[in-house]
Amino acid sequence: MKTVSESLERLGLSVPPTKPASEVPKCLPVSNPAKCFWQSEKHKLHDHRSTEELPPHSDVVIIGAGYAGVSTAYHLVKEASDSIKSITILEARGACSGATGRNGGHMRPDLYGHIPTYVERGGVQAGAEIAEFEIAHVKAIKRIVEAEKIDCDFTLSRTIDVWCNEESAKKAKAVYDQMLENNFEYMDDVIFYTGKEVEGICGVKGAKACASYTAGSMWPYKFILGLIEVILATGKVNLQTHTPVTSVTSDPNGGVILQTARGKTHASKVVYANNAYISGLLPEYDQNIVPCKGICCRITVPEGSTAPLLNNTYINRTEDNTLSYLVARSDGSIIVGGAAAKFRNHKDQWYNNVDDSILIDSAKDYYNDYMQRTYRGWENSGAKVDNIWTGVMGYSYDSNPHVGEVPGKPNQFVLAGFNGHGMPVIWLSGKAVAKMVSENIPIEQTNVPRLFKTTQERIDRARSGSEEEGDILGTGNAKATKP
């Protein structure tokens, strides 16, 4: 795998020289991300620093101020024992400027799509654990948004999975039937449709099958910054933005020393919540979690026009099996992204690439006229792309997140590798990591699915395997053993 520096040089860019070249980690965010609709109005805490200088010591330092880092901090503040008195969050750029602040805002549990793979790898119960864990996020996020009064456009709706390819539709129905045979209780919320009425039910042209179940959507940037307001008000949390961490080393006297572009700080415990960029600080994850770019955009209709009503969120699969996710917003605008099938063969544009200042060239025009091509009633809407951007996600070798204590490194914890599916995974994973950090308990005493546990075996399997054997490139061949 090429280093980030090599990738950026190929694109005519460079990593900001905050440290001598020999000391700069290979995986840092670029300093000039492209504009993104969600962040069009920067929050007052976007560039916040709680203190002029870094605190000399914290009980816990969290690397990353996105969904994973802020979720962990929130649960440490709200639920941890008195043993955790000080928490520092270090963020390389502005708060929530990475993947969380650039995603589609779609909180959609996966109730059947990948569950058969998890069942095969870990058994029926392991598959059910993941599905039920994701489902629990929808209600958990609704509760926290209401409890903390966070204005983030959170909405509950039905999500509609659509298949326009006949063969894929038949396979999807077979998976649905398999999930019913497993007697998963959560499948009571799923309705699967086939037949001539499908197109009329989902509104997607050429649909051969569709399925419906409960999901949510939100303005992700506003959600995270709302949480940051809450935790900073407690006085326990020190936020330091524009402070990239360049190395983490064990202190012989206990704890760890974190070197940043602005000096050093010490922590009793550290949480790596920097997702796609984790291998720059933990090189053992360099094949396990790979930075991969995706594409997302906002579509609007001309001023003075009224957009045709869509009440659901969507996962659409075209006849050539190009997948897109879609969220319809109350203002009539559409957030849509995906289209990985259009750029998958152009690896240099997305794979092991952290430059979110440049669009994925092979897919940047895909969503022009997307609504007119895809949905009934949108043919004369005049809908067009208003803003398009890219974001850097962390894709894991075996398609499961890495959660828990870093093998062989006591008091160092990881929460990363969400495969572009972090919205219904991270909140309760952060809660579990906070519990592990504050109560010194193993991950088995939390409700994190067993297949999410980071282990030396998973690390070694990825490092000894090839790219083609992993799930990142879409081959679905990741070798895995039962836990």
Coordinates of C-alpha atoms in Angstrom, one line a residue:
M1 CA 0.0 0.0 0.0
K2 CA 1.3 3.5 -0.9
T3 CA 1.7 5.9 1.9
V4 CA -0.6 9.0 2.1
S5 CA 2.4 11.2 1.3
E6 CA 3.0 9.2 -1.9
S7 CA -0.7 9.4 -2.8
L8 CA -0.8 13.1 -2.3
E9 CA 2.4 13.7 -4.3
R10 CA 0.8 11.8 -7.2
L11 CA -2.0 14.3 -7.0
G12 CA 0.3 17.2 -6.9
L13 CA -0.3 17.9 -3.2
S14 CA 1.7 17.5 0.0
V15 CA 1.1 16.9 3.7
P16 CA 1.6 20.2 5.7
P17 CA 5.1 20.0 7.2
T18 CA 4.1 20.2 10.9
K19 CA 6.9 17.8 11.7
P20 CA 10.2 16.7 10.1
A21 CA 9.4 14.3 7.2
S22 CA 10.7 11.3 9.2
E23 CA 8.2 11.9 12.0
V24 CA 5.1 12.8 10.0
P25 CA 2.6 9.9 10.2
K26 CA 1.6 8.5 6.8
C27 CA -2.1 9.1 7.5
L28 CA -3.2 12.7 8.3
P29 CA -6.2 14.6 6.9
V30 CA -5.4 17.2 4.2
S31 CA -5.8 20.8 5.4
N32 CA -8.2 22.0 2.6
P33 CA -11.2 19.7 2.4
A34 CA -13.7 20.6 -0.3
K35 CA -16.9 22.4 0.7
C36 CA -19.7 20.3 2.0
F37 CA -23.4 21.2 2.4
W38 CA -23.6 20.0 6.0
Q39 CA -20.8 22.4 7.0
S40 CA -21.9 25.3 4.9
E41 CA -22.6 27.2 8.1
K42 CA -19.8 26.5 10.5
H43 CA -20.8 26.1 14.1
K44 CA -19.3 28.4 16.7
L45 CA -17.3 25.5 18.1
H46 CA -15.9 24.3 14.8
D47 CA -12.4 25.7 15.4
H48 CA -12.7 25.7 19.2
R49 CA -9.8 25.3 21.6
S50 CA -10.7 25.1 25.3
T51 CA -7.3 26.4 26.4
E52 CA -4.5 28.2 24.7
E53 CA -2.1 25.4 25.4
L54 CA -2.5 21.7 25.5
P55 CA -3.2 20.3 29.0
P56 CA -0.1 18.6 30.4
H57 CA -2.1 15.6 31.4
S58 CA -5.6 14.1 31.0
D59 CA -7.1 10.9 32.4
V60 CA -8.3 10.1 28.8
V61 CA -7.2 11.6 25.5
I62 CA -9.5 10.9 22.5
I63 CA -8.0 11.3 19.0
G64 CA -10.7 12.5 16.7
A65 CA -13.7 14.9 17.2
G66 CA -16.2 13.0 14.9
Y67 CA -19.0 10.7 15.8
A68 CA -16.7 8.0 17.4
G69 CA -14.7 10.4 19.5
V70 CA -17.5 12.6 20.6
S71 CA -19.8 9.6 21.4
T72 CA -17.1 8.1 23.6
A73 CA -16.5 11.5 25.3
Y74 CA -20.2 12.0 25.9
H75 CA -20.6 8.6 27.6
L76 CA -17.5 9.2 29.7
V77 CA -18.9 12.5 30.9
K78 CA -22.4 11.2 31.5
E79 CA -21.9 7.7 32.7
A80 CA -18.3 7.1 33.8
S81 CA -17.3 6.8 37.4
D82 CA -15.5 9.5 39.2
S83 CA -12.2 8.0 38.2
I84 CA -12.4 9.9 35.0
K85 CA -12.0 13.6 35.8
S86 CA -10.4 15.0 32.7
I87 CA -10.8 14.3 29.0
T88 CA -9.1 15.9 26.1
I89 CA -10.2 15.6 22.5
L90 CA -7.5 16.2 19.9
E91 CA -8.7 16.9 16.3
A92 CA -6.5 17.4 13.3
R93 CA -8.9 19.8 11.6
G94 CA -12.1 21.5 12.7
A95 CA -14.6 19.6 14.8
C96 CA -16.6 17.0 12.9
S97 CA -14.9 18.0 9.6
G98 CA -14.1 14.4 8.6
A99 CA -16.3 11.5 7.4
T100 CA -19.1 12.2 10.0
G101 CA -19.6 15.7 8.8
R102 CA -19.5 14.7 5.2
N103 CA -21.7 11.6 5.1
G104 CA -25.3 11.1 3.9
G105 CA -27.0 11.6 7.3
H106 CA -28.7 8.1 6.8
M107 CA -29.2 6.1 10.0
R108 CA -30.2 2.9 8.4
P109 CA -29.7 -0.5 10.1
D110 CA -28.7 -3.4 7.9
L111 CA -31.4 -6.0 8.7
Y112 CA -30.6 -8.6 6.1
G113 CA -28.1 -7.4 3.5
H114 CA -24.8 -8.6 5.1
I115 CA -26.3 -10.6 8.0
P116 CA -26.0 -14.0 6.1
T117 CA -22.2 -13.4 5.9
Y118 CA -22.0 -12.7 9.6
V119 CA -24.1 -15.8 10.3
E120 CA -21.7 -17.8 8.2
R121 CA -18.7 -16.5 10.0
G122 CA -19.9 -16.5 13.6
G123 CA -23.2 -18.3 13.7
V124 CA -26.8 -17.3 13.9
Q125 CA -26.5 -15.5 17.2
A126 CA -23.5 -13.5 16.0
G127 CA -25.5 -12.3 13.0
A128 CA -28.5 -11.4 15.1
E129 CA -26.3 -9.5 17.5
I130 CA -25.1 -7.1 14.8
A131 CA -28.6 -6.5 13.4
E132 CA -30.1 -5.9 16.8
F133 CA -27.2 -3.7 17.8
E134 CA -27.8 -1.5 14.7
I135 CA -31.6 -1.4 15.3
A136 CA -31.0 -0.2 18.9
H137 CA -29.2 2.9 17.5
V138 CA -32.4 4.3 16.0
K139 CA -34.2 4.5 19.3
A140 CA -31.0 5.5 21.2
I141 CA -30.3 8.4 19.0
K142 CA -33.9 9.6 19.1
R143 CA -33.8 9.5 22.9
I144 CA -30.5 11.5 23.1
V145 CA -31.6 14.1 20.6
E146 CA -34.8 14.7 22.6
A147 CA -33.0 14.6 26.0
E148 CA -30.3 17.0 25.0
K149 CA -32.6 19.1 22.8
I150 CA -30.2 19.0 19.8
D151 CA -31.5 20.7 16.7
C152 CA -30.3 18.3 14.0
D153 CA -33.3 17.5 11.8
F154 CA -33.6 14.0 13.3
T155 CA -36.5 12.2 11.6
L156 CA -37.9 8.6 11.8
S157 CA -39.2 7.2 8.6
R158 CA -39.4 4.0 6.5
T159 CA -36.3 3.2 4.5
I160 CA -36.9 1.5 1.1
D161 CA -34.4 -0.9 -0.4
V162 CA -34.9 -1.2 -4.2
W163 CA -33.6 -3.7 -6.7
C164 CA -34.0 -2.9 -10.4
N165 CA -32.0 -6.0 -11.6
E166 CA -34.2 -9.1 -11.9
E167 CA -31.5 -11.5 -10.7
S168 CA -30.4 -9.3 -7.8
A169 CA -34.1 -9.0 -6.8
K170 CA -34.4 -12.8 -6.7
K171 CA -31.3 -13.1 -4.6
A172 CA -32.5 -10.4 -2.2
K173 CA -35.8 -12.2 -1.8
A174 CA -33.9 -15.4 -1.0
V175 CA -31.9 -13.6 1.7
Y176 CA -35.1 -12.2 3.1
D177 CA -36.6 -15.7 3.3
Q178 CA -33.5 -17.0 4.9
M179 CA -33.7 -14.3 7.6
L180 CA -37.3 -15.3 8.3
E181 CA -36.2 -18.9 8.6
N182 CA -33.7 -17.9 11.3
N183 CA -36.7 -16.6 13.3
F184 CA -35.0 -13.2 13.9
E185 CA -37.7 -11.2 15.8
Y186 CA -36.6 -7.9 14.3
M187 CA -37.7 -9.1 10.8
D188 CA -41.3 -8.4 12.0
D189 CA -40.5 -4.8 11.0
V190 CA -39.6 -5.7 7.4
I191 CA -42.0 -5.9 4.5
F192 CA -40.7 -7.3 1.2
Y193 CA -42.6 -6.6 -2.1
T194 CA -42.4 -8.3 -5.5
G195 CA -44.6 -8.3 -8.5
K196 CA -46.1 -5.7 -10.8
E197 CA -47.0 -3.2 -8.0
V198 CA -43.4 -2.8 -6.8
E199 CA -42.7 0.3 -9.0
G200 CA -45.8 2.0 -7.7
I201 CA -45.0 1.2 -4.1
C202 CA -41.5 2.6 -4.1
G203 CA -41.7 5.2 -6.9
V204 CA -38.5 4.0 -8.5
K205 CA -38.6 3.4 -12.3
G206 CA -38.0 -0.2 -13.3
A207 CA -38.1 -1.6 -9.7
K208 CA -38.3 -5.4 -9.6
A209 CA -38.4 -5.7 -5.8
C210 CA -38.3 -3.5 -2.7
A211 CA -38.3 -3.9 1.0
S212 CA -39.3 -1.4 3.8
Y213 CA -38.4 -1.0 7.4
T214 CA -37.8 1.7 10.1
A215 CA -34.8 3.9 9.9
G216 CA -33.8 7.5 10.6
S217 CA -32.0 10.5 9.1
M218 CA -30.4 13.6 10.5
W219 CA -28.0 16.6 9.9
P220 CA -24.9 14.7 11.2
Y221 CA -22.7 17.8 11.7
K222 CA -25.3 19.6 13.8
F223 CA -25.8 16.4 15.9
I224 CA -22.1 16.1 16.8
L225 CA -21.6 19.8 17.4
G226 CA -24.7 19.8 19.6
L227 CA -23.1 17.0 21.7
I228 CA -19.9 18.9 21.9
E229 CA -21.7 21.9 23.4
V230 CA -23.2 19.6 26.0
I231 CA -19.9 18.0 27.0
L232 CA -17.9 21.2 27.1
A233 CA -20.4 22.7 29.4
T234 CA -19.6 20.1 32.0
G235 CA -16.0 21.4 32.4
K236 CA -14.6 17.9 32.1
V237 CA -13.7 18.1 28.5
N238 CA -11.0 20.1 26.8
L239 CA -11.4 20.3 23.0
Q240 CA -8.3 21.1 20.9
T241 CA -9.0 21.5 17.2
H242 CA -6.4 21.9 14.4
T243 CA -4.1 19.7 16.6
P244 CA -3.0 16.7 14.6
V245 CA -1.4 13.9 16.6
T246 CA 1.8 12.8 15.0
S247 CA 2.8 10.0 17.4
V248 CA 1.8 8.1 20.5
T249 CA 4.4 6.3 22.6
S250 CA 4.2 4.5 25.9
D251 CA 5.6 6.4 28.9
P252 CA 7.9 4.2 31.0
N253 CA 6.4 5.8 34.1
G254 CA 2.9 4.9 33.0
G255 CA 0.3 6.1 30.5
V256 CA 1.2 7.4 27.0
I257 CA 2.8 10.5 25.5
L258 CA 1.1 12.1 22.5
Q259 CA 3.1 14.3 20.2
T260 CA 1.1 16.8 18.3
A261 CA 1.9 19.6 15.9
R262 CA 1.5 21.9 18.9
G263 CA 3.5 20.1 21.5
K264 CA 3.2 17.1 23.8
T265 CA 0.5 15.9 26.2
H266 CA 0.3 12.9 28.5
A267 CA -2.7 10.6 29.1
S268 CA -3.4 7.7 31.4
K269 CA -5.5 6.2 28.6
V270 CA -6.0 6.9 24.9
V271 CA -8.9 6.2 22.5
Y272 CA -8.1 6.1 18.8
A273 CA -11.3 7.4 17.2
N274 CA -9.6 8.7 14.0
N275 CA -11.1 6.0 11.8
A276 CA -9.6 6.1 8.3
Y277 CA -6.4 7.7 9.6
I278 CA -5.6 5.2 12.3
S279 CA -2.7 3.4 10.7
G280 CA -0.6 6.5 10.9
L281 CA -0.5 6.1 14.7
L282 CA -1.1 2.3 14.9
P283 CA 0.8 0.8 12.0
E284 CA -0.5 -2.7 12.9
Y285 CA -3.8 -1.6 11.4
D286 CA -2.3 -0.6 8.0
Q287 CA -4.0 -3.4 6.1
N288 CA -6.9 -3.8 8.5
I289 CA -8.4 -0.3 8.1
V290 CA -7.8 1.4 4.8
P291 CA -8.8 5.0 3.9
C292 CA -11.3 5.0 1.1
K293 CA -13.1 7.9 -0.5
G294 CA -16.8 8.1 -1.3
I295 CA -19.0 10.6 -3.0
C296 CA -22.1 12.5 -1.9
C297 CA -24.1 15.4 -3.1
R298 CA -27.2 17.7 -2.5
I299 CA -29.8 17.9 -5.2
T300 CA -32.3 20.8 -5.3
V301 CA -35.1 22.0 -7.6
P302 CA -35.2 25.6 -9.1
E303 CA -36.2 28.4 -6.8
G304 CA -39.9 28.9 -6.8
S305 CA -40.6 25.2 -7.7
T306 CA -41.9 22.6 -5.4
A307 CA -40.1 19.3 -5.3
P308 CA -42.2 16.1 -5.6
L309 CA -42.8 14.7 -2.2
L310 CA -40.6 11.8 -0.9
N311 CA -41.4 10.5 2.6
N312 CA -38.8 7.8 2.8
T313 CA -35.1 7.2 2.7
Y314 CA -33.8 4.9 0.1
I315 CA -31.1 2.4 -1.0
N316 CA -31.4 2.1 -4.8
R317 CA -29.8 -0.5 -6.9
T318 CA -30.0 0.1 -10.7
E319 CA -30.3 -2.5 -13.4
D320 CA -26.5 -2.6 -13.6
N321 CA -26.3 -2.9 -9.8
T322 CA -25.0 0.6 -9.0
L323 CA -26.0 1.3 -5.4
S324 CA -27.0 4.8 -4.1
Y325 CA -28.3 5.9 -0.7
L326 CA -30.8 8.7 -0.6
V327 CA -32.3 10.9 2.1
A328 CA -35.2 13.3 1.3
R329 CA -35.1 16.4 3.4
S330 CA -38.0 18.5 4.7
D331 CA -36.9 21.5 2.6
G332 CA -37.4 19.5 -0.6
S333 CA -33.7 18.9 -1.2
I334 CA -32.2 15.5 -1.6
I335 CA -29.0 14.1 -0.2
V336 CA -27.7 11.2 -2.3
G337 CA -24.4 9.4 -2.6
G338 CA -22.7 6.1 -3.3
A339 CA -22.2 5.0 -6.9
A340 CA -19.1 3.0 -6.0
A341 CA -19.6 0.7 -9.0
K342 CA -18.8 3.6 -11.2
F343 CA -15.4 4.3 -9.7
R344 CA -14.4 0.9 -8.2
N345 CA -12.0 0.1 -11.0
H346 CA -10.2 3.5 -10.7
K347 CA -8.4 2.6 -7.4
D348 CA -6.0 5.5 -7.4
Q349 CA -9.1 7.9 -7.2
W350 CA -10.5 6.4 -4.0
Y351 CA -8.5 3.5 -2.5
N352 CA -5.9 4.3 0.2
N353 CA -6.5 8.0 -0.6
V354 CA -7.2 10.7 2.0
D355 CA -7.6 13.7 -0.2
D356 CA -11.1 15.0 0.4
S357 CA -10.3 18.2 -1.4
I358 CA -10.6 16.5 -4.8
L359 CA -13.7 14.7 -6.2
I360 CA -13.7 11.2 -7.6
D361 CA -13.4 12.0 -11.2
S362 CA -15.0 8.8 -12.6
A363 CA -18.2 9.4 -10.6
K364 CA -18.4 13.2 -10.2
D365 CA -21.1 13.5 -13.0
Y366 CA -23.1 10.4 -12.1
Y367 CA -25.8 12.2 -10.1
N368 CA -26.6 14.8 -12.8
D369 CA -30.3 14.2 -13.7
Y370 CA -30.4 11.4 -11.1
M371 CA -33.8 12.2 -9.8
Q372 CA -35.3 12.5 -13.3
R373 CA -33.8 9.2 -14.4
T374 CA -34.7 7.3 -11.2
Y375 CA -38.0 8.5 -9.7
R376 CA -41.6 8.8 -11.0
G377 CA -42.8 12.3 -11.1
W378 CA -39.4 14.0 -11.2
E379 CA -39.0 14.1 -14.9
N380 CA -39.9 17.8 -15.3
S381 CA -38.7 18.9 -11.8
G382 CA -35.5 20.6 -13.0
A383 CA -33.7 19.0 -10.1
K384 CA -29.9 19.4 -10.3
V385 CA -26.8 18.9 -8.2
D386 CA -26.3 21.9 -5.9
N387 CA -23.2 20.8 -4.1
I388 CA -21.1 17.7 -4.4
W389 CA -18.3 16.5 -2.2
T390 CA -16.2 13.5 -1.1
G391 CA -15.3 12.1 2.2
V392 CA -12.7 9.6 3.6
M393 CA -14.1 6.5 5.3
G394 CA -12.2 3.7 7.0
Y395 CA -12.9 0.3 5.4
S396 CA -11.9 -2.8 7.3
Y397 CA -10.4 -5.9 5.7
D398 CA -13.2 -8.2 7.0
S399 CA -16.0 -5.6 6.8
N400 CA -16.4 -5.4 10.6
P401 CA -15.4 -2.4 12.8
H402 CA -12.5 -2.7 15.2
V403 CA -13.7 -2.0 18.7
G404 CA -11.9 -2.5 22.0
E405 CA -8.4 -2.5 23.6
V406 CA -5.6 -2.5 21.1
P407 CA -3.9 -6.0 21.4
G408 CA -0.6 -5.8 23.3
K409 CA -1.1 -2.1 24.3
P410 CA -2.8 -1.8 27.7
N411 CA -4.8 1.4 28.2
Q412 CA -5.0 2.1 24.5
F413 CA -8.4 1.6 22.8
V414 CA -9.6 1.7 19.2
L415 CA -13.0 2.6 17.7
A416 CA -12.6 2.6 14.0
G417 CA -13.2 0.9 10.6
F418 CA -16.9 1.5 10.0
N419 CA -17.0 0.8 6.3
G420 CA -19.2 3.8 5.5
H421 CA -21.8 2.4 7.8
G422 CA -21.0 4.1 11.0
M423 CA -24.3 5.9 11.7
P424 CA -26.1 2.8 13.2
V425 CA -22.9 1.4 14.8
I426 CA -20.9 4.1 16.5
W427 CA -23.1 5.6 19.3
L428 CA -23.4 2.4 21.3
S429 CA -19.9 1.3 20.4
G430 CA -18.7 4.6 21.9
K431 CA -20.7 3.9 25.0
A432 CA -19.1 0.4 25.3
V433 CA -15.6 1.8 24.9
A434 CA -16.3 4.5 27.6
K435 CA -17.4 1.7 29.9
M436 CA -14.2 -0.3 29.2
V437 CA -12.0 2.8 29.7
S438 CA -13.7 3.9 33.0
E439 CA -14.4 0.5 34.6
N440 CA -11.5 -1.6 33.3
I441 CA -13.8 -4.3 32.0
P442 CA -13.4 -6.5 28.9
I443 CA -15.4 -5.9 25.8
E444 CA -17.3 -9.2 26.5
Q445 CA -19.0 -7.4 29.4
T446 CA -20.5 -4.8 27.0
N447 CA -23.2 -5.3 24.3
V448 CA -20.8 -4.8 21.4
P449 CA -21.3 -7.6 18.8
R450 CA -18.6 -10.3 19.2
L451 CA -17.4 -9.9 15.6
F452 CA -16.5 -6.2 16.2
K453 CA -13.9 -7.0 18.8
T454 CA -10.4 -6.0 17.6
T455 CA -8.0 -9.0 18.0
Q456 CA -4.5 -9.9 17.1
E457 CA -6.0 -12.7 15.0
R458 CA -7.9 -10.2 12.9
I459 CA -4.9 -7.9 12.6
D460 CA -2.6 -10.8 11.5
R461 CA -5.2 -12.1 9.0
A462 CA -5.4 -8.8 7.2
R463 CA -1.7 -8.2 7.2
S464 CA -1.0 -11.7 5.7
G465 CA -3.8 -11.5 3.2
S466 CA -4.1 -9.8 -0.2
E467 CA -6.3 -6.9 -1.1
E468 CA -8.4 -9.2 -3.3
E469 CA -9.1 -11.5 -0.4
G470 CA -10.5 -8.7 1.7
D471 CA -14.0 -7.1 1.5
I472 CA -12.8 -3.6 0.7
L473 CA -12.6 -4.0 -3.0
G474 CA -16.0 -5.6 -3.1
T475 CA -15.0 -9.2 -3.7
G476 CA -16.6 -10.3 -0.4
N477 CA -13.9 -13.0 0.0
A478 CA -12.4 -11.9 3.4
K479 CA -11.2 -15.0 5.2
A480 CA -12.6 -15.2 8.7
T481 CA -12.8 -17.8 11.4
K482 CA -15.5 -18.2 14.0
P483 CA -14.7 -16.4 17.3

